[in-house]
Amino acid sequence: MVKSSQQDRFTRQLHDRVLQVWEQIHRHPFVQGIKDGSLPMERFMFYMKQDYVFLKDYAKLFALGAVKAEDTETIKWFSGLLHETLHTEMDLHRSYCKEIGIGEEELENEKATPINLAYTRYMLAASQQGSLAELVSCLLPCMWSYHEIGTMLKREAGNLSGHPYGPWIEMYASEDFGSLSRWLKDKLDEWAEGKTNQELEALQNHFLTTSRFEFMFWDMVYYGHEWPV
Ligand SMILES: Cc1ncc(C[n+]2csc(CCO)c2C)c(N)n1
């Protein structure tokens, strides 16, 4: 089989389609505040708590991915990621919270804000009803955009020792995280081959919708949008 060139890869088309959304994420005051350390710690902790709730549901997408996958490599990959998210990634959240006196019980009892809930419900519903390719196109903007943000911040922030958000930047810029989105992108390119235009359009819509949710999540934690009543 001839491998498609970088230019006509399906995931390249997806990236081009959401470029403006992702650029706005990169410029978002929350992301910029992480970079220069000017983001108030109180805002960051609100984000950590909401993100903890988010990750509990997001991790379920990996469990669903393992259920939907046909081959052993993919089942192993999803189940490995389920474990990594609940341990490595959520450990970062637990340790930031522990430092300022927020215990695991408080984290466990945190309730999702409307945007947080809408985002995870959208992904879980689409993934339960749809194909494995649909599931991946829902969860990819989260993983891919975070690695882009992490590498951009690491490049631009300078020396991270003593930086309040250094551990966060280091984790998302890490090669381990980069390789996760690369693996998923390769799989999605493979699965997209032979799909009808209608099916591809469904994948594009999921990718755009969850990219928009990523932007709204940053906005929600920056402005503190909670339940109005
Ligand atoms: C709202 C929100 N979006 C994306 C991520 C990043 N993220 C979530 S899971 C994962 C990979 C596997 O652990 C990555 C990179 C986040 N934390 N919160």
CSV table of C-alpha atoms and ligand atoms in Angstrom, one decimal:
chain,number,residue,atom,x,y,z
A,1,MET,CA,0.0,0.0,0.0
A,2,VAL,CA,1.3,3.5,-0.9
A,3,LYS,CA,1.4,5.7,2.2
A,4,SER,CA,-0.3,9.0,1.7
A,5,SER,CA,2.0,12.0,1.7
A,6,GLN,CA,1.9,14.5,4.6
A,7,GLN,CA,-0.1,16.9,2.4
A,8,ASP,CA,-3.1,14.7,1.7
A,9,ARG,CA,-3.3,12.9,5.0
A,10,PHE,CA,-6.8,13.1,6.5
A,11,THR,CA,-5.5,14.3,9.8
A,12,ARG,CA,-3.7,17.2,8.0
A,13,GLN,CA,-7.0,18.2,6.5
A,14,LEU,CA,-8.6,18.1,10.0
A,15,HIS,CA,-5.8,20.3,11.4
A,16,ASP,CA,-6.3,22.8,8.5
A,17,ARG,CA,-10.0,22.9,9.2
A,18,VAL,CA,-9.6,23.9,12.8
A,19,LEU,CA,-6.5,26.1,12.5
A,20,GLN,CA,-8.4,29.3,13.5
A,21,VAL,CA,-9.9,27.6,16.6
A,22,TRP,CA,-6.5,26.3,17.7
A,23,GLU,CA,-4.8,29.7,17.1
A,24,GLN,CA,-7.4,31.3,19.4
A,25,ILE,CA,-6.6,28.6,22.0
A,26,HIS,CA,-2.9,29.4,21.7
A,27,ARG,CA,-3.6,33.1,22.2
A,28,HIS,CA,-6.1,32.5,25.1
A,29,PRO,CA,-5.3,34.6,28.2
A,30,PHE,CA,-5.4,31.4,30.3
A,31,VAL,CA,-2.8,29.7,28.2
A,32,GLN,CA,-0.7,32.8,27.9
A,33,GLY,CA,-0.9,33.2,31.7
A,34,ILE,CA,0.4,29.7,32.2
A,35,LYS,CA,3.3,30.6,30.0
A,36,ASP,CA,4.5,33.7,31.8
A,37,GLY,CA,3.3,32.5,35.3
A,38,SER,CA,1.0,35.5,35.6
A,39,LEU,CA,-2.1,33.3,35.9
A,40,PRO,CA,-3.4,33.5,39.5
A,41,MET,CA,-2.9,30.2,41.3
A,42,GLU,CA,-6.5,30.3,42.4
A,43,ARG,CA,-7.7,30.2,38.7
A,44,PHE,CA,-5.2,27.4,38.0
A,45,MET,CA,-6.6,25.4,40.9
A,46,PHE,CA,-10.1,25.8,39.6
A,47,TYR,CA,-8.9,24.4,36.3
A,48,MET,CA,-7.1,21.5,38.0
A,49,LYS,CA,-10.3,20.5,39.8
A,50,GLN,CA,-12.5,20.8,36.7
A,51,ASP,CA,-9.9,19.0,34.7
A,52,TYR,CA,-9.8,16.2,37.2
A,53,VAL,CA,-13.5,15.7,36.7
A,54,PHE,CA,-13.1,15.9,33.0
A,55,LEU,CA,-10.4,13.3,32.9
A,56,LYS,CA,-12.5,10.7,34.8
A,57,ASP,CA,-15.0,10.8,32.0
A,58,TYR,CA,-12.4,11.3,29.2
A,59,ALA,CA,-10.7,8.1,30.4
A,60,LYS,CA,-13.9,6.2,29.8
A,61,LEU,CA,-13.5,6.9,26.1
A,62,PHE,CA,-10.3,4.8,26.2
A,63,ALA,CA,-12.2,2.0,27.8
A,64,LEU,CA,-14.8,2.3,25.1
A,65,GLY,CA,-12.0,2.4,22.5
A,66,ALA,CA,-10.8,-0.9,23.8
A,67,VAL,CA,-14.3,-2.4,23.5
A,68,LYS,CA,-14.7,-1.2,19.9
A,69,ALA,CA,-11.2,-2.2,18.7
A,70,GLU,CA,-10.7,-5.4,16.7
A,71,ASP,CA,-7.0,-6.0,16.9
A,72,THR,CA,-4.8,-6.8,19.9
A,73,GLU,CA,-2.4,-3.9,19.4
A,74,THR,CA,-5.2,-1.3,19.5
A,75,ILE,CA,-6.9,-2.9,22.5
A,76,LYS,CA,-3.6,-2.9,24.3
A,77,TRP,CA,-3.0,0.7,23.4
A,78,PHE,CA,-6.3,1.9,24.7
A,79,SER,CA,-6.1,-0.1,27.9
A,80,GLY,CA,-2.6,1.2,28.5
A,81,LEU,CA,-3.8,4.8,28.0
A,82,LEU,CA,-6.7,4.2,30.4
A,83,HIS,CA,-4.2,3.3,33.1
A,84,GLU,CA,-1.8,6.1,32.2
A,85,THR,CA,-4.5,8.7,32.4
A,86,LEU,CA,-5.8,7.6,35.7
A,87,HIS,CA,-2.3,7.4,37.1
A,88,THR,CA,0.4,9.6,35.4
A,89,GLU,CA,-1.8,12.5,34.2
A,90,MET,CA,-4.2,12.6,37.1
A,91,ASP,CA,-1.2,12.3,39.5
A,92,LEU,CA,-0.1,15.7,38.3
A,93,HIS,CA,-3.5,17.1,39.3
A,94,ARG,CA,-3.4,15.3,42.7
A,95,SER,CA,0.1,16.6,43.5
A,96,TYR,CA,-0.8,20.3,42.5
A,97,CYS,CA,-3.9,20.0,44.7
A,98,LYS,CA,-2.1,18.4,47.6
A,99,GLU,CA,0.4,21.2,47.7
A,100,ILE,CA,-2.3,23.8,48.4
A,101,GLY,CA,-4.3,21.6,50.8
A,102,ILE,CA,-7.0,20.2,48.4
A,103,GLY,CA,-7.3,16.5,49.2
A,104,GLU,CA,-8.4,13.6,47.1
A,105,GLU,CA,-11.9,13.5,48.7
A,106,GLU,CA,-12.5,17.1,47.6
A,107,LEU,CA,-11.3,16.4,44.1
A,108,GLU,CA,-13.5,13.3,44.0
A,109,ASN,CA,-16.6,15.4,45.0
A,110,GLU,CA,-16.0,18.2,42.5
A,111,LYS,CA,-19.0,18.6,40.2
A,112,ALA,CA,-18.7,19.4,36.5
A,113,THR,CA,-19.6,22.9,35.2
A,114,PRO,CA,-22.1,23.1,32.3
A,115,ILE,CA,-19.3,23.4,29.6
A,116,ASN,CA,-17.4,20.5,31.2
A,117,LEU,CA,-20.5,18.3,31.3
A,118,ALA,CA,-21.5,19.2,27.8
A,119,TYR,CA,-18.1,18.4,26.4
A,120,THR,CA,-17.8,15.0,28.0
A,121,ARG,CA,-21.4,14.1,27.3
A,122,TYR,CA,-20.9,15.0,23.6
A,123,MET,CA,-17.9,12.7,23.3
A,124,LEU,CA,-19.4,9.8,25.3
A,125,ALA,CA,-22.6,9.9,23.3
A,126,ALA,CA,-20.9,10.1,19.9
A,127,SER,CA,-18.5,7.4,20.8
A,128,GLN,CA,-21.1,5.0,22.1
A,129,GLN,CA,-23.2,5.4,19.0
A,130,GLY,CA,-20.5,5.7,16.4
A,131,SER,CA,-17.5,3.9,15.0
A,132,LEU,CA,-14.0,3.7,16.5
A,133,ALA,CA,-12.9,6.3,13.9
A,134,GLU,CA,-15.7,8.6,15.3
A,135,LEU,CA,-14.5,8.0,18.9
A,136,VAL,CA,-10.9,8.9,17.9
A,137,SER,CA,-12.0,12.0,16.0
A,138,CYS,CA,-13.8,13.2,19.2
A,139,LEU,CA,-10.8,12.6,21.5
A,140,LEU,CA,-8.0,13.7,19.3
A,141,PRO,CA,-8.2,17.5,19.6
A,142,CYS,CA,-7.8,17.2,23.3
A,143,MET,CA,-4.6,15.2,23.0
A,144,TRP,CA,-3.1,16.8,20.0
A,145,SER,CA,-3.9,20.4,21.0
A,146,TYR,CA,-2.4,19.9,24.4
A,147,HIS,CA,0.9,18.7,23.0
A,148,GLU,CA,1.0,21.7,20.6
A,149,ILE,CA,0.3,24.0,23.6
A,150,GLY,CA,2.9,22.3,25.8
A,151,THR,CA,5.7,22.4,23.1
A,152,MET,CA,4.8,26.1,22.3
A,153,LEU,CA,5.0,27.1,26.0
A,154,LYS,CA,8.2,25.2,26.6
A,155,ARG,CA,9.8,26.9,23.6
A,156,GLU,CA,8.6,30.4,24.6
A,157,ALA,CA,8.6,30.3,28.4
A,158,GLY,CA,12.4,30.1,28.8
A,159,ASN,CA,13.9,28.6,32.0
A,160,LEU,CA,11.2,26.5,33.8
A,161,SER,CA,13.0,25.9,37.1
A,162,GLY,CA,10.9,27.6,39.8
A,163,HIS,CA,8.2,28.4,37.3
A,164,PRO,CA,4.8,27.8,39.1
A,165,TYR,CA,3.4,25.9,36.1
A,166,GLY,CA,6.7,24.3,35.0
A,167,PRO,CA,5.5,20.7,35.8
A,168,TRP,CA,2.3,21.2,33.8
A,169,ILE,CA,4.3,22.6,30.8
A,170,GLU,CA,6.9,19.8,31.0
A,171,MET,CA,4.3,17.1,31.1
A,172,TYR,CA,2.3,18.2,28.0
A,173,ALA,CA,5.4,19.1,26.1
A,174,SER,CA,7.0,15.6,26.8
A,175,GLU,CA,7.8,13.2,24.0
A,176,ASP,CA,5.5,10.6,25.7
A,177,PHE,CA,2.5,12.8,25.1
A,178,GLY,CA,3.7,13.7,21.6
A,179,SER,CA,3.9,10.0,20.7
A,180,LEU,CA,0.3,9.4,21.9
A,181,SER,CA,-1.2,11.8,19.4
A,182,ARG,CA,1.1,10.6,16.7
A,183,TRP,CA,-0.1,7.0,17.1
A,184,LEU,CA,-3.7,8.1,17.1
A,185,LYS,CA,-3.2,10.3,14.0
A,186,ASP,CA,-1.6,7.4,12.1
A,187,LYS,CA,-4.5,5.1,13.1
A,188,LEU,CA,-7.2,7.6,12.1
A,189,ASP,CA,-5.5,8.2,8.7
A,190,GLU,CA,-5.5,4.4,8.2
A,191,TRP,CA,-9.2,4.0,9.2
A,192,ALA,CA,-10.2,7.0,7.1
A,193,GLU,CA,-9.1,5.3,3.9
A,194,GLY,CA,-12.0,3.8,2.0
A,195,LYS,CA,-14.6,5.7,4.0
A,196,THR,CA,-17.4,7.5,2.1
A,197,ASN,CA,-17.5,11.3,2.0
A,198,GLN,CA,-20.5,11.3,4.3
A,199,GLU,CA,-18.5,9.3,6.9
A,200,LEU,CA,-15.5,11.6,6.6
A,201,GLU,CA,-17.8,14.6,7.1
A,202,ALA,CA,-19.0,13.1,10.3
A,203,LEU,CA,-15.4,12.7,11.5
A,204,GLN,CA,-14.6,16.3,10.5
A,205,ASN,CA,-17.7,17.5,12.4
A,206,HIS,CA,-16.6,15.7,15.6
A,207,PHE,CA,-13.1,17.1,15.3
A,208,LEU,CA,-14.4,20.7,14.9
A,209,THR,CA,-17.0,20.3,17.7
A,210,THR,CA,-14.5,19.0,20.2
A,211,SER,CA,-11.9,21.6,19.2
A,212,ARG,CA,-14.5,24.3,19.9
A,213,PHE,CA,-15.2,22.6,23.2
A,214,GLU,CA,-11.5,22.8,24.0
A,215,PHE,CA,-11.6,26.6,23.5
A,216,MET,CA,-14.7,26.9,25.6
A,217,PHE,CA,-13.1,24.8,28.4
A,218,TRP,CA,-10.2,27.3,28.5
A,219,ASP,CA,-12.7,30.2,28.5
A,220,MET,CA,-14.8,28.5,31.2
A,221,VAL,CA,-11.9,28.1,33.6
A,222,TYR,CA,-10.5,31.6,32.9
A,223,TYR,CA,-13.8,33.4,33.5
A,224,GLY,CA,-15.2,30.9,36.1
A,225,HIS,CA,-18.4,30.0,34.2
A,226,GLU,CA,-20.4,27.9,36.6
A,227,TRP,CA,-24.1,27.0,36.9
A,228,PRO,CA,-26.2,30.2,36.8
A,229,VAL,CA,-28.7,29.1,39.4
B,1,LIG,C1,-9.9,19.7,28.9
B,1,LIG,C2,-8.7,18.9,28.6
B,1,LIG,N1,-8.3,18.7,27.3
B,1,LIG,C3,-7.2,18.0,27.1
B,1,LIG,C4,-6.4,17.5,28.1
B,1,LIG,C5,-5.2,16.8,27.8
B,1,LIG,N2,-5.2,15.3,27.9
B,1,LIG,C6,-6.2,14.7,28.4
B,1,LIG,S1,-6.0,13.0,28.3
B,1,LIG,C7,-4.5,13.2,27.5
B,1,LIG,C8,-3.7,12.0,27.1
B,1,LIG,C9,-3.8,10.8,28.0
B,1,LIG,O1,-3.6,11.0,29.3
B,1,LIG,C10,-4.3,14.5,27.3
B,1,LIG,C11,-3.1,15.0,26.7
B,1,LIG,C12,-6.8,17.7,29.4
B,1,LIG,N3,-6.1,17.3,30.4
B,1,LIG,N4,-8.0,18.5,29.6
